[in-house]
PDB file of C-alpha atoms in Angstrom:
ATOM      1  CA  UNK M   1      -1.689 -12.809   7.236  1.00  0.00           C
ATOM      2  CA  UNK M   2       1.610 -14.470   6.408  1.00  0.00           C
ATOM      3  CA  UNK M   3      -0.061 -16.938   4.528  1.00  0.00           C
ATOM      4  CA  UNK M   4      -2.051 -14.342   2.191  1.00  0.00           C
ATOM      5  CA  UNK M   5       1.081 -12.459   1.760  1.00  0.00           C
ATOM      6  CA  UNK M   6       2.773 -15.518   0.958  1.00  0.00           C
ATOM      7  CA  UNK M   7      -0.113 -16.399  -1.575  1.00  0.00           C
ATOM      8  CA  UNK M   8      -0.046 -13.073  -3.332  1.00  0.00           C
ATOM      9  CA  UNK M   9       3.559 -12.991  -4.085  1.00  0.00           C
ATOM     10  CA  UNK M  10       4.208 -14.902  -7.235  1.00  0.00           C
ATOM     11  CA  UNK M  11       0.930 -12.966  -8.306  1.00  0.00           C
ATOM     12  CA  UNK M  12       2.963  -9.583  -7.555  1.00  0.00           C
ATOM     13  CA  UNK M  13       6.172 -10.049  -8.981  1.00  0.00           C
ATOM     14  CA  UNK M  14       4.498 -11.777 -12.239  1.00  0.00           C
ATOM     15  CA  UNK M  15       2.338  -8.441 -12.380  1.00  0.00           C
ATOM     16  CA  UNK M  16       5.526  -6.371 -11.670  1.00  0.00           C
ATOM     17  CA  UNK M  17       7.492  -7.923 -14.280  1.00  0.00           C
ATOM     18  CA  UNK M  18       4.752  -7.677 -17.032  1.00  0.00           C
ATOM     19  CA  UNK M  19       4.347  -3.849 -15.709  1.00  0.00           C
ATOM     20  CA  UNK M  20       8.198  -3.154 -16.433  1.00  0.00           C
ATOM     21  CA  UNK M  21       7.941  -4.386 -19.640  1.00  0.00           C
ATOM     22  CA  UNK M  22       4.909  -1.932 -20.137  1.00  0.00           C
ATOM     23  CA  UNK M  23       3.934   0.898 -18.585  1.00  0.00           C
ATOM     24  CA  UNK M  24       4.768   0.957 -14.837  1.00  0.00           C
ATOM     25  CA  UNK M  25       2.976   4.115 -13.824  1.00  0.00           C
ATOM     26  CA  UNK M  26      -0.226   2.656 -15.363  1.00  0.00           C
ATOM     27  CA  UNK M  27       0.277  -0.495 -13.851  1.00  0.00           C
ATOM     28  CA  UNK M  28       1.005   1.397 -10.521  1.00  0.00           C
ATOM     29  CA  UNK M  29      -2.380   3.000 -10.575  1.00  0.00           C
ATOM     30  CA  UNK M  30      -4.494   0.379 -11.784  1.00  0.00           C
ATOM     31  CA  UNK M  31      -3.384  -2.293  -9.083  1.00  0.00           C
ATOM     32  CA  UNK M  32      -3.559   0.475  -6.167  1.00  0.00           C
ATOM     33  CA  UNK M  33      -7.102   0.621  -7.659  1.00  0.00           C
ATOM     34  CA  UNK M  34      -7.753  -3.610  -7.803  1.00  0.00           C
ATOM     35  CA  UNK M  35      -6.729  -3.597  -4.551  1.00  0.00           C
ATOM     36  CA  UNK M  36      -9.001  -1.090  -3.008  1.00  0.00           C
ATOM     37  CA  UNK M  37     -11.513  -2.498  -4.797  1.00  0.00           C
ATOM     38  CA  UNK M  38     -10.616  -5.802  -3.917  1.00  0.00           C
ATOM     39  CA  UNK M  39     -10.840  -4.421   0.153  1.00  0.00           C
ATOM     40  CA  UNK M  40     -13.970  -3.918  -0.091  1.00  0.00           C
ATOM     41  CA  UNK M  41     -16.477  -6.649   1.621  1.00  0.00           C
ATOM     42  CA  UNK M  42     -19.553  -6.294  -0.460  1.00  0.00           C
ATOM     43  CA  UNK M  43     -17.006  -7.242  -3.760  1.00  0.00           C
ATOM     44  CA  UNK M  44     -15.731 -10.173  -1.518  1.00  0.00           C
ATOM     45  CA  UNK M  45     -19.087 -10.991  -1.269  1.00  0.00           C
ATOM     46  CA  UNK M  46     -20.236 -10.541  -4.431  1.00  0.00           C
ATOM     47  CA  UNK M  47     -17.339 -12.543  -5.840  1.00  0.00           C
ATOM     48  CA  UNK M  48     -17.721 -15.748  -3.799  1.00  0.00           C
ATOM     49  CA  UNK M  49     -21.587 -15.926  -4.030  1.00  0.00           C
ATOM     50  CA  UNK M  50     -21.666 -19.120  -5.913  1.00  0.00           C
ATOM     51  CA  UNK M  51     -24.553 -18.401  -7.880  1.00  0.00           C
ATOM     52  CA  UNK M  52     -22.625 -15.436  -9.403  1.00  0.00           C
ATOM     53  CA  UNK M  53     -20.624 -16.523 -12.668  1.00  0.00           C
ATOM     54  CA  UNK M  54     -17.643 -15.089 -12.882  1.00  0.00           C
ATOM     55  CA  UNK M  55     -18.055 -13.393 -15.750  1.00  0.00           C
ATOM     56  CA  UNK M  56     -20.540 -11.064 -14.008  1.00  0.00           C
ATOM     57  CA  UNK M  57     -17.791 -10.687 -11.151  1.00  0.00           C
ATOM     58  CA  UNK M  58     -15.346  -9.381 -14.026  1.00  0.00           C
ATOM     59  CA  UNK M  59     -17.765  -7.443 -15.950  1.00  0.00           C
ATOM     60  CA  UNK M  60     -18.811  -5.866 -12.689  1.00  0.00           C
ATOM     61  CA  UNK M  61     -15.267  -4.906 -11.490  1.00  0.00           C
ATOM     62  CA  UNK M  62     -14.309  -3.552 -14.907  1.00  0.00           C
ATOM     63  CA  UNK M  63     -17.694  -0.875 -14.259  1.00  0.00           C
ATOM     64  CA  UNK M  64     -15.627  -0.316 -10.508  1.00  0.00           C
ATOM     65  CA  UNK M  65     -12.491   0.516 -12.438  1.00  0.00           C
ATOM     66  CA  UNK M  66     -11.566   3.975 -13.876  1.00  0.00           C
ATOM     67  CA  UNK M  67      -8.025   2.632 -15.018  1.00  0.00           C
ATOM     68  CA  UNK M  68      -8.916   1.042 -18.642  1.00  0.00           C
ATOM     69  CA  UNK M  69      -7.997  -2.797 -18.675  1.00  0.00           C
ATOM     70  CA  UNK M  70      -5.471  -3.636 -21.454  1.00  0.00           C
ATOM     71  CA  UNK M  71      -5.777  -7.583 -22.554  1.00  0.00           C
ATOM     72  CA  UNK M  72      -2.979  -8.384 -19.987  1.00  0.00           C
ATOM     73  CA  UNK M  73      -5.069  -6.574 -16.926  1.00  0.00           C
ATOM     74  CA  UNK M  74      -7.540  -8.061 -18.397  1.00  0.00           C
ATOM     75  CA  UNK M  75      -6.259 -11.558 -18.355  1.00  0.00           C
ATOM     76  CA  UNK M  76      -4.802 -11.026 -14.878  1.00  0.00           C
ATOM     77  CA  UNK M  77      -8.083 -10.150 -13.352  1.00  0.00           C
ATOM     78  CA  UNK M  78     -10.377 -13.271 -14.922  1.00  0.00           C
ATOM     79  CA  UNK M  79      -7.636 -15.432 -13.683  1.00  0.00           C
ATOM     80  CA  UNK M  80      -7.741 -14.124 -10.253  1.00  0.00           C
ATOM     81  CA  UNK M  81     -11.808 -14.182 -10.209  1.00  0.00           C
ATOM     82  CA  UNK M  82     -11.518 -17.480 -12.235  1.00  0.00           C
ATOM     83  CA  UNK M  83      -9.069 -19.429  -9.459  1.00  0.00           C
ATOM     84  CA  UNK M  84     -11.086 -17.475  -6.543  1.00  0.00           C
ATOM     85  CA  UNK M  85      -7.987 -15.265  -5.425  1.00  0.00           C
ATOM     86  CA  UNK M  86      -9.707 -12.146  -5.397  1.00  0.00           C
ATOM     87  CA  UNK M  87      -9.338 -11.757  -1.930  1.00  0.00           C
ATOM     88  CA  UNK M  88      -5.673 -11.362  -2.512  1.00  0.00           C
ATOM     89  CA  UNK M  89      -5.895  -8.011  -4.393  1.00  0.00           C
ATOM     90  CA  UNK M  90      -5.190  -5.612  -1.201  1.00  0.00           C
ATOM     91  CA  UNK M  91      -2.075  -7.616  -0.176  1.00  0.00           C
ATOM     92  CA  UNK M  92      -0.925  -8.143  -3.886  1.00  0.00           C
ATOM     93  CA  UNK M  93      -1.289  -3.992  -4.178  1.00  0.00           C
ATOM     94  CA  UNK M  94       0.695  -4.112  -1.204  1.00  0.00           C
ATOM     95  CA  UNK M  95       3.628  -6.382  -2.476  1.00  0.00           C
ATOM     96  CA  UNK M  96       3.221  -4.544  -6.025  1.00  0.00           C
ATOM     97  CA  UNK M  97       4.139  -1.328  -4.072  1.00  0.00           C
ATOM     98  CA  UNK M  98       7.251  -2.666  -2.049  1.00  0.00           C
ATOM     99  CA  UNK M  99       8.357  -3.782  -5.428  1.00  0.00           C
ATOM    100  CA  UNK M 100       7.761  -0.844  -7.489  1.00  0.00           C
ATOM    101  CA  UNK M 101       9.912   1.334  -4.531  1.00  0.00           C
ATOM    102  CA  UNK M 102      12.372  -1.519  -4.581  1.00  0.00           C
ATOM    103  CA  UNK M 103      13.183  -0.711  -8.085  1.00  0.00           C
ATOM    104  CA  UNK M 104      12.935   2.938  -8.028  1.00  0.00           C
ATOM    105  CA  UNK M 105      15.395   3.241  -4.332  1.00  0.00           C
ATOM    106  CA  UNK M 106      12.609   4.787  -2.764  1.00  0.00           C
ATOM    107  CA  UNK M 107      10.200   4.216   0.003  1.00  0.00           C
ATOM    108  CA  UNK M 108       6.682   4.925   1.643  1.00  0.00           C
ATOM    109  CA  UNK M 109       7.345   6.947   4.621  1.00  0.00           C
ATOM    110  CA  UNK M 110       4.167   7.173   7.084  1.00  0.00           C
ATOM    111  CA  UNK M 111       4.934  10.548   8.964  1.00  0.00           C
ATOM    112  CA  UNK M 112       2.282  11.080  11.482  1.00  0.00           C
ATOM    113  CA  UNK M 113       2.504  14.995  13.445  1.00  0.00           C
ATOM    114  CA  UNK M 114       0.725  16.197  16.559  1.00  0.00           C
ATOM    115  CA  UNK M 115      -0.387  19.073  14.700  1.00  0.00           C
ATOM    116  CA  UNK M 116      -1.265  19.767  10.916  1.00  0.00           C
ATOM    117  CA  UNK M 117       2.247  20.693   9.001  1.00  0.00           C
ATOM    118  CA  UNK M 118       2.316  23.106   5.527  1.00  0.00           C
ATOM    119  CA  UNK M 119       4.033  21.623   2.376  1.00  0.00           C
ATOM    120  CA  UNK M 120       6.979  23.602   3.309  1.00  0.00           C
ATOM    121  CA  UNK M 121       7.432  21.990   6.838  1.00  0.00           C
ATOM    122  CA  UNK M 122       6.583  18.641   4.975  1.00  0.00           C
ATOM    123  CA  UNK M 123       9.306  19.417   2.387  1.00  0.00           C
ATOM    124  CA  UNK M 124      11.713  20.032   4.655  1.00  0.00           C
ATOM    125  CA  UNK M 125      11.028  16.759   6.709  1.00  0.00           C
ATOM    126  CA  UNK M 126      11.338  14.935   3.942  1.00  0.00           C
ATOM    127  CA  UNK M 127      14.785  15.947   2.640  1.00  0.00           C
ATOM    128  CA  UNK M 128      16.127  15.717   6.066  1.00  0.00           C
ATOM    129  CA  UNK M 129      14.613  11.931   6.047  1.00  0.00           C
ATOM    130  CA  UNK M 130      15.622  11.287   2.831  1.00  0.00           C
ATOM    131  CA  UNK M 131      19.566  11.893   3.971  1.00  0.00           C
ATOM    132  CA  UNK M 132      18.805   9.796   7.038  1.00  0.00           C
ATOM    133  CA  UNK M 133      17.681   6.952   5.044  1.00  0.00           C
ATOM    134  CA  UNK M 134      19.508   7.147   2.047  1.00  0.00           C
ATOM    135  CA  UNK M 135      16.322   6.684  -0.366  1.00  0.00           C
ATOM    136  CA  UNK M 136      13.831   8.870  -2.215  1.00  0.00           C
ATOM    137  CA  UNK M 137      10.722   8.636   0.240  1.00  0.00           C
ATOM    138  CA  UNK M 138       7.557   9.021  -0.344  1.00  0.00           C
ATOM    139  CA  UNK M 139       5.537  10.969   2.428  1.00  0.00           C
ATOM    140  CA  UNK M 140       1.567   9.648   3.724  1.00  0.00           C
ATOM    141  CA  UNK M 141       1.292  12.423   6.476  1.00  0.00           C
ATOM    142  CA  UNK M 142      -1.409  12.081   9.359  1.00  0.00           C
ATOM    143  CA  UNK M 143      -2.058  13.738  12.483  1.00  0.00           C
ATOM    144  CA  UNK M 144      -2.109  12.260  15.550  1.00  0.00           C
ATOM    145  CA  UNK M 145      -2.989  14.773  18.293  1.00  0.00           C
ATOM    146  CA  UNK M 146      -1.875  12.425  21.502  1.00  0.00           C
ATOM    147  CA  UNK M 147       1.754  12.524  20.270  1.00  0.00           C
ATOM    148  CA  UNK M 148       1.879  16.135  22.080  1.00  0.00           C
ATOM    149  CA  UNK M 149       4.163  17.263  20.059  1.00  0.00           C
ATOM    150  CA  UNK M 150       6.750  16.245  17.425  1.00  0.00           C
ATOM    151  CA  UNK M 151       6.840  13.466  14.443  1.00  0.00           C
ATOM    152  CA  UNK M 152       6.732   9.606  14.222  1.00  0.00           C
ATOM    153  CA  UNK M 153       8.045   8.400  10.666  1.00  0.00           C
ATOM    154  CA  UNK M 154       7.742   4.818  10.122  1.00  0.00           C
ATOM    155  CA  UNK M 155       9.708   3.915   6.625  1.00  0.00           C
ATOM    156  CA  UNK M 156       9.700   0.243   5.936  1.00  0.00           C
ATOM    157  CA  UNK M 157      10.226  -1.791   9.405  1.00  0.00           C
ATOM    158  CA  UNK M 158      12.560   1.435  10.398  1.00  0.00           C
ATOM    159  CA  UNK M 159      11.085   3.915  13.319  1.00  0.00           C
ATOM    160  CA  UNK M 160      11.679   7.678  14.284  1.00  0.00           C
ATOM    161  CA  UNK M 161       9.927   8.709  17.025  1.00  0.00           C
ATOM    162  CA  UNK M 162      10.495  11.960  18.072  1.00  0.00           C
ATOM    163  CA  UNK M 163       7.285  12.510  19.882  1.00  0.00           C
ATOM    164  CA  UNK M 164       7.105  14.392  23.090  1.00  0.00           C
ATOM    165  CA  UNK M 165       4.650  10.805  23.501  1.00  0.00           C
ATOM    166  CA  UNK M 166       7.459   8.610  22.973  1.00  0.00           C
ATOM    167  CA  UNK M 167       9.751  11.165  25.166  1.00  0.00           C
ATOM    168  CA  UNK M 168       7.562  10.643  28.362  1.00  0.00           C
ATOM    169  CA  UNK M 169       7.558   6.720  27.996  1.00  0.00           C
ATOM    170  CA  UNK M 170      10.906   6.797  27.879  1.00  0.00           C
ATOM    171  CA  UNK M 171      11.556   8.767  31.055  1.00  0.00           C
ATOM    172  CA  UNK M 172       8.771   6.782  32.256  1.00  0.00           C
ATOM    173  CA  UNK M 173      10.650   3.806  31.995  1.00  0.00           C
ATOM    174  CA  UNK M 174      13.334   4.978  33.342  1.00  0.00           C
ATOM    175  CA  UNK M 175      11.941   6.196  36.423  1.00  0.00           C
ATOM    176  CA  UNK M 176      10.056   2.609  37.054  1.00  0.00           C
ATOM    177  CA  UNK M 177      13.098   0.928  36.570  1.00  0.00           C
TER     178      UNK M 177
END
């Protein structure tokens, strides 16, 4: 893992670059799309098949794609296909992201709730969180019914965990000890 992430990061930041030159938004969306394109394991497949020129690997990635390649996506992607990095395109998304937040002072936050919340309740979360972590976040909600009760954010390598979950191993803990 370190070693794909450590791959992928020139490829990011020369992708980030050319996107803040450009358009980032559009940049944004199509690598989010490369990259869960590039997850997949049949285009993995596909792509290292050595009787498959890589021209057919790009031509059949550009029929995946419902961002339109400009020459400079275009360029990108043959030379990824061309020097057999395609594997890299979920952990270059990845990177690509972290960048993009970087430069905008925001940040994914991954809030995951026993129970289903309304926009409102979501809204409200996410100012709170937003004070408490001094950045523009960005919520991914999920719901997690073996919490119990309460929220686990995860924002960056930071942790809340306000479960009723987390509660009970804590008192568990200190009961053992």
């Amino acid at each position: 893992m370190a070693e794909l992430a450590t791959v992928a990061r020139p490829y990011a930041e020369a992708v980030f670059r050319v996107a803040q030159a450009g358009n980032l938004a559009q940049w944004s969306d199509l690598v989010s799309e490369l990259a869960q394109i590039g997850s997949h394991e049949e285009v993995l497949a596909y792509a290292r098949n050595p009787k498959v020129l890589d021209s057919d690997v790009i031509a059949a990635i550009k029929a995946l794609l419902k961002s339109p390649l400009n020459a400079e996506a275009n360029n990108f992607l043959s030379m990824l296909i061309e020097n057999g990095r395609i594997a890299l395109l979920p952990e270059i998304g990845a990177q690509f992201a972290l960048l993009k937040n970087a430069a905008e002072g925001a940040a994914d936050a991954e809030i995951t709730s026993a129970f289903d919340m309304s926009e409102a309740q979501v809204a409200e979360l996410i100012k709170t969180l937003e004070k408490k972590f001094s950045r523009k976040l960005k919520p991914v909600v999920s719901v997690d019914p073996s919490l119990i009760g309460g929220v686990r954010v995860v924002v960056g390598d930071e942790v809340l965990d306000t479960s009723v979950n987390a509660k009970l191993q804590q008192l568990r803990s200190a009961l053992v000890a």
